[in-house]
PDB file of C-alpha atoms in Angstrom:
ATOM      1  CA  MET A  32       7.798-162.007  18.477  1.00  0.00           C
ATOM      2  CA  PHE A  33       9.426-164.911  15.390  1.00  0.00           C
ATOM      3  CA  MET A  34       9.372-168.133  17.591  1.00  0.00           C
ATOM      4  CA  ASP A  35      12.724-170.479  16.864  1.00  0.00           C
ATOM      5  CA  ARG A  36      11.196-173.595  15.244  1.00  0.00           C
ATOM      6  CA  LYS A  37      13.631-175.903  15.724  1.00  0.00           C
ATOM      7  CA  PRO A  38      12.367-176.355  19.472  1.00  0.00           C
ATOM      8  CA  ALA A  39       8.578-176.918  18.083  1.00  0.00           C
ATOM      9  CA  VAL A  40      10.060-179.636  15.779  1.00  0.00           C
ATOM     10  CA  TRP A  41      11.970-180.468  18.440  1.00  0.00           C
ATOM     11  CA  ALA A  42       8.963-181.051  20.812  1.00  0.00           C
ATOM     12  CA  ILE A  43       6.845-182.826  17.988  1.00  0.00           C
ATOM     13  CA  LYS A  44       9.173-185.581  17.626  1.00  0.00           C
ATOM     14  CA  LYS A  45       9.502-186.349  20.958  1.00  0.00           C
ATOM     15  CA  CYS A  46       5.725-185.923  21.702  1.00  0.00           C
ATOM     16  CA  LEU A  47       5.545-188.940  18.689  1.00  0.00           C
ATOM     17  CA  SER A  48       8.304-191.011  19.325  1.00  0.00           C
ATOM     18  CA  HIS A  49       7.613-191.682  23.381  1.00  0.00           C
ATOM     19  CA  ALA A  50       4.290-193.453  22.699  1.00  0.00           C
ATOM     20  CA  ALA A  51       1.282-194.511  21.072  1.00  0.00           C
ATOM     21  CA  GLY A  52      -2.001-194.520  20.095  1.00  0.00           C
ATOM     22  CA  TYR A  53      -4.125-192.015  22.730  1.00  0.00           C
ATOM     23  CA  ALA A  54      -1.372-191.320  24.884  1.00  0.00           C
ATOM     24  CA  ARG A  55       0.702-189.853  21.675  1.00  0.00           C
ATOM     25  CA  LEU A  56      -1.704-188.222  20.446  1.00  0.00           C
ATOM     26  CA  ALA A  57      -2.308-186.589  24.039  1.00  0.00           C
ATOM     27  CA  SER A  58       0.844-185.961  23.947  1.00  0.00           C
ATOM     28  CA  LEU A  59       1.128-183.879  20.514  1.00  0.00           C
ATOM     29  CA  MET A  60      -2.271-182.000  22.073  1.00  0.00           C
ATOM     30  CA  GLY A  61      -0.693-181.509  25.466  1.00  0.00           C
ATOM     31  CA  VAL A  62       2.754-179.229  23.732  1.00  0.00           C
ATOM     32  CA  HIS A  63       0.365-177.679  20.984  1.00  0.00           C
ATOM     33  CA  PRO A  64      -2.931-177.108  22.247  1.00  0.00           C
ATOM     34  CA  GLU A  65      -4.151-175.783  19.185  1.00  0.00           C
ATOM     35  CA  THR A  66      -3.857-179.263  17.799  1.00  0.00           C
ATOM     36  CA  ALA A  67      -6.733-180.366  20.596  1.00  0.00           C
ATOM     37  CA  ILE A  68      -9.532-181.205  18.375  1.00  0.00           C
ATOM     38  CA  LEU A  69     -12.425-182.609  20.126  1.00  0.00           C
ATOM     39  CA  ARG A  70     -15.803-183.591  19.309  1.00  0.00           C
ATOM     40  CA  ARG A  71     -18.597-181.505  20.944  1.00  0.00           C
ATOM     41  CA  PHE A  72     -21.406-184.590  20.670  1.00  0.00           C
ATOM     42  CA  GLY A  73     -24.120-181.654  19.762  1.00  0.00           C
ATOM     43  CA  SER A  74     -26.888-184.127  19.219  1.00  0.00           C
ATOM     44  CA  LEU A  75     -26.216-186.092  22.858  1.00  0.00           C
ATOM     45  CA  ASN A  76     -25.626-182.360  24.741  1.00  0.00           C
ATOM     46  CA  ALA A  77     -29.128-181.739  22.927  1.00  0.00           C
ATOM     47  CA  LEU A  78     -30.771-184.906  24.595  1.00  0.00           C
ATOM     48  CA  ASN A  79     -29.534-184.226  27.583  1.00  0.00           C
ATOM     49  CA  LEU A  80     -31.426-181.032  27.614  1.00  0.00           C
ATOM     50  CA  LEU A  81     -34.538-182.492  26.222  1.00  0.00           C
ATOM     51  CA  TYR A  82     -34.335-185.354  29.020  1.00  0.00           C
ATOM     52  CA  LEU A  83     -33.661-182.555  31.514  1.00  0.00           C
ATOM     53  CA  GLN A  84     -36.518-180.212  30.640  1.00  0.00           C
ATOM     54  CA  ALA A  85     -39.066-183.262  30.334  1.00  0.00           C
ATOM     55  CA  GLU A  86     -38.104-184.088  34.161  1.00  0.00           C
ATOM     56  CA  LEU A  87     -38.954-180.695  35.327  1.00  0.00           C
ATOM     57  CA  THR A  88     -41.829-181.136  33.011  1.00  0.00           C
ATOM     58  CA  ASP A  89     -42.906-183.292  35.090  1.00  0.00           C
ATOM     59  CA  LEU A  90     -41.917-181.875  38.532  1.00  0.00           C
ATOM     60  CA  GLU A  91     -43.166-178.174  37.325  1.00  0.00           C
ATOM     61  CA  ASN A  92     -46.537-178.398  38.247  1.00  0.00           C
ATOM     62  CA  ALA A  93     -45.735-180.977  41.625  1.00  0.00           C
ATOM     63  CA  PRO A  94     -45.614-178.087  44.415  1.00  0.00           C
ATOM     64  CA  GLN A  95     -48.724-176.683  43.582  1.00  0.00           C
ATOM     65  CA  LYS A  96     -50.367-180.240  43.733  1.00  0.00           C
ATOM     66  CA  GLU A  97     -48.923-180.960  47.367  1.00  0.00           C
ATOM     67  CA  ALA A  98     -49.501-177.044  48.295  1.00  0.00           C
ATOM     68  CA  LYS A  99     -53.309-178.146  47.412  1.00  0.00           C
ATOM     69  CA  THR A 100     -52.865-181.124  49.594  1.00  0.00           C
ATOM     70  CA  ASP A 101     -51.466-179.362  53.094  1.00  0.00           C
ATOM     71  CA  ALA A 102     -53.981-176.665  52.674  1.00  0.00           C
ATOM     72  CA  GLY A 103     -56.497-179.092  52.812  1.00  0.00           C
ATOM     73  CA  SER A 104     -54.918-181.432  55.560  1.00  0.00           C
ATOM     74  CA  GLY A 105     -56.551-179.821  58.698  1.00  0.00           C
ATOM     75  CA  HIS A 106     -53.248-179.680  60.228  1.00  0.00           C
ATOM     76  CA  PHE A 107     -52.210-175.902  60.840  1.00  0.00           C
ATOM     77  CA  ASP A 108     -48.419-176.440  60.329  1.00  0.00           C
ATOM     78  CA  ARG A 109     -49.024-177.935  57.251  1.00  0.00           C
ATOM     79  CA  THR A 110     -51.379-174.593  56.184  1.00  0.00           C
ATOM     80  CA  LEU A 111     -48.004-172.740  56.532  1.00  0.00           C
ATOM     81  CA  TYR A 112     -45.924-174.002  54.227  1.00  0.00           C
ATOM     82  CA  SER A 113     -46.815-171.736  51.465  1.00  0.00           C
ATOM     83  CA  ARG A 114     -45.644-168.894  53.650  1.00  0.00           C
ATOM     84  CA  ASP A 115     -42.819-170.037  55.562  1.00  0.00           C
ATOM     85  CA  TRP A 116     -39.598-171.909  54.063  1.00  0.00           C
ATOM     86  CA  GLN A 117     -38.538-172.989  57.842  1.00  0.00           C
ATOM     87  CA  SER A 118     -41.624-174.525  58.922  1.00  0.00           C
ATOM     88  CA  LEU A 119     -41.375-176.336  55.181  1.00  0.00           C
ATOM     89  CA  ALA A 120     -38.033-177.608  55.542  1.00  0.00           C
ATOM     90  CA  GLU A 121     -38.736-178.790  59.247  1.00  0.00           C
ATOM     91  CA  SER A 122     -41.570-180.177  58.372  1.00  0.00           C
ATOM     92  CA  ALA A 123     -39.585-183.460  56.845  1.00  0.00           C
ATOM     93  CA  THR A 124     -39.022-184.320  60.437  1.00  0.00           C
ATOM     94  CA  LYS A 125     -42.249-183.189  62.544  1.00  0.00           C
ATOM     95  CA  GLN A 126     -44.785-185.852  63.105  1.00  0.00           C
ATOM     96  CA  ASN A 127     -47.632-184.568  60.848  1.00  0.00           C
ATOM     97  CA  GLY A 128     -45.508-182.817  58.568  1.00  0.00           C
ATOM     98  CA  SER A 129     -45.052-183.330  54.945  1.00  0.00           C
ATOM     99  CA  PRO A 130     -41.529-185.124  54.537  1.00  0.00           C
ATOM    100  CA  ARG A 131     -42.502-185.181  50.930  1.00  0.00           C
ATOM    101  CA  ARG A 132     -42.998-181.367  50.196  1.00  0.00           C
ATOM    102  CA  TRP A 133     -39.655-180.496  51.705  1.00  0.00           C
ATOM    103  CA  GLU A 134     -38.057-183.562  49.506  1.00  0.00           C
ATOM    104  CA  LEU A 135     -40.048-182.026  46.038  1.00  0.00           C
ATOM    105  CA  VAL A 136     -38.303-178.829  46.880  1.00  0.00           C
ATOM    106  CA  LEU A 137     -35.363-180.458  47.052  1.00  0.00           C
ATOM    107  CA  GLN A 138     -35.341-182.348  43.726  1.00  0.00           C
ATOM    108  CA  VAL A 139     -36.540-179.499  42.174  1.00  0.00           C
ATOM    109  CA  ARG A 140     -33.795-177.816  43.009  1.00  0.00           C
ATOM    110  CA  GLU A 141     -31.172-180.253  42.289  1.00  0.00           C
ATOM    111  CA  LYS A 142     -32.666-180.475  39.275  1.00  0.00           C
ATOM    112  CA  LEU A 143     -32.385-177.333  37.981  1.00  0.00           C
ATOM    113  CA  ASN A 144     -28.766-176.691  39.454  1.00  0.00           C
ATOM    114  CA  GLU A 145     -28.291-179.781  37.053  1.00  0.00           C
ATOM    115  CA  TYR A 146     -30.184-178.141  33.737  1.00  0.00           C
ATOM    116  CA  ASN A 147     -28.726-175.020  34.192  1.00  0.00           C
ATOM    117  CA  GLN A 148     -25.050-176.276  34.275  1.00  0.00           C
ATOM    118  CA  ALA A 149     -26.154-178.415  31.206  1.00  0.00           C
ATOM    119  CA  LEU A 150     -27.620-175.116  29.341  1.00  0.00           C
ATOM    120  CA  HIS A 151     -24.694-173.000  30.112  1.00  0.00           C
ATOM    121  CA  LEU A 152     -21.701-175.591  29.316  1.00  0.00           C
ATOM    122  CA  GLN A 153     -24.053-176.463  25.752  1.00  0.00           C
ATOM    123  CA  HIS A 154     -23.976-172.775  25.238  1.00  0.00           C
ATOM    124  CA  LYS A 155     -20.361-172.406  25.656  1.00  0.00           C
ATOM    125  CA  ILE A 156     -19.381-175.173  23.774  1.00  0.00           C
ATOM    126  CA  ALA A 157     -21.336-174.004  20.626  1.00  0.00           C
ATOM    127  CA  LYS A 158     -19.163-170.946  20.679  1.00  0.00           C
ATOM    128  CA  ILE A 159     -16.217-172.929  20.007  1.00  0.00           C
ATOM    129  CA  GLY A 160     -15.147-172.558  16.156  1.00  0.00           C
ATOM    130  CA  PRO A 161     -14.691-175.009  13.906  1.00  0.00           C
ATOM    131  CA  PRO A 162     -10.332-176.056  13.831  1.00  0.00           C
ATOM    132  CA  ASN A 163      -7.926-174.660  11.901  1.00  0.00           C
ATOM    133  CA  ARG A 164      -7.746-176.419   8.612  1.00  0.00           C
ATOM    134  CA  GLN A 165      -3.793-176.871   8.868  1.00  0.00           C
ATOM    135  CA  ASP A 166      -4.547-178.223  12.696  1.00  0.00           C
ATOM    136  CA  PHE A 167      -6.796-180.521  10.772  1.00  0.00           C
ATOM    137  CA  GLU A 168      -4.574-181.681   7.794  1.00  0.00           C
ATOM    138  CA  PHE A 169      -1.571-181.607   9.846  1.00  0.00           C
ATOM    139  CA  LEU A 170      -3.728-184.596  12.620  1.00  0.00           C
ATOM    140  CA  GLN A 171      -4.738-186.194   9.774  1.00  0.00           C
ATOM    141  CA  ARG A 172      -0.814-187.120   8.681  1.00  0.00           C
TER     142      ARG A 172
END
C-alpha cells in the first residue's frame, strides 16, 4: 500500500516550524520514529556491567564466610541458617540472631537483579541495527 506523500511532508513541516532544538528534533522523531537515531553508549554500558560484576565478585564469598561464623557461634538458632531460610530471615529481629547474614542475602539479591537487568538490556541494545543511511542524511540537513 502506497501512502500519499503530501500528509507526510505536511507533518514534517509542522514539526519543524513549531519548535526549536531538542523539542524540534523530538517532534520529528515522534511523527517519524524511523528518524529516532540515538546513541547506545556502549562503553558506558560495558563499564557499568564491569562494575556490577566487580561488586558481585566481592559479595560472592561473603555468604560462606558468614555461614562459618554462624556455625561456630555456639548459638543453635544460628546453626540452622544454612538449612532453614525462614530462621535466617527471622534472624534480623532475634536477640542472638545474625542480622548481617540476612542483610547480605538481600544485598546479593538486589545486586544480582540490577546486574541481570543491565545485562539483559545491553544484550537487547546490542541487537539494534545501525540507522538507515537516508534517515541519517535527512537528519544531518
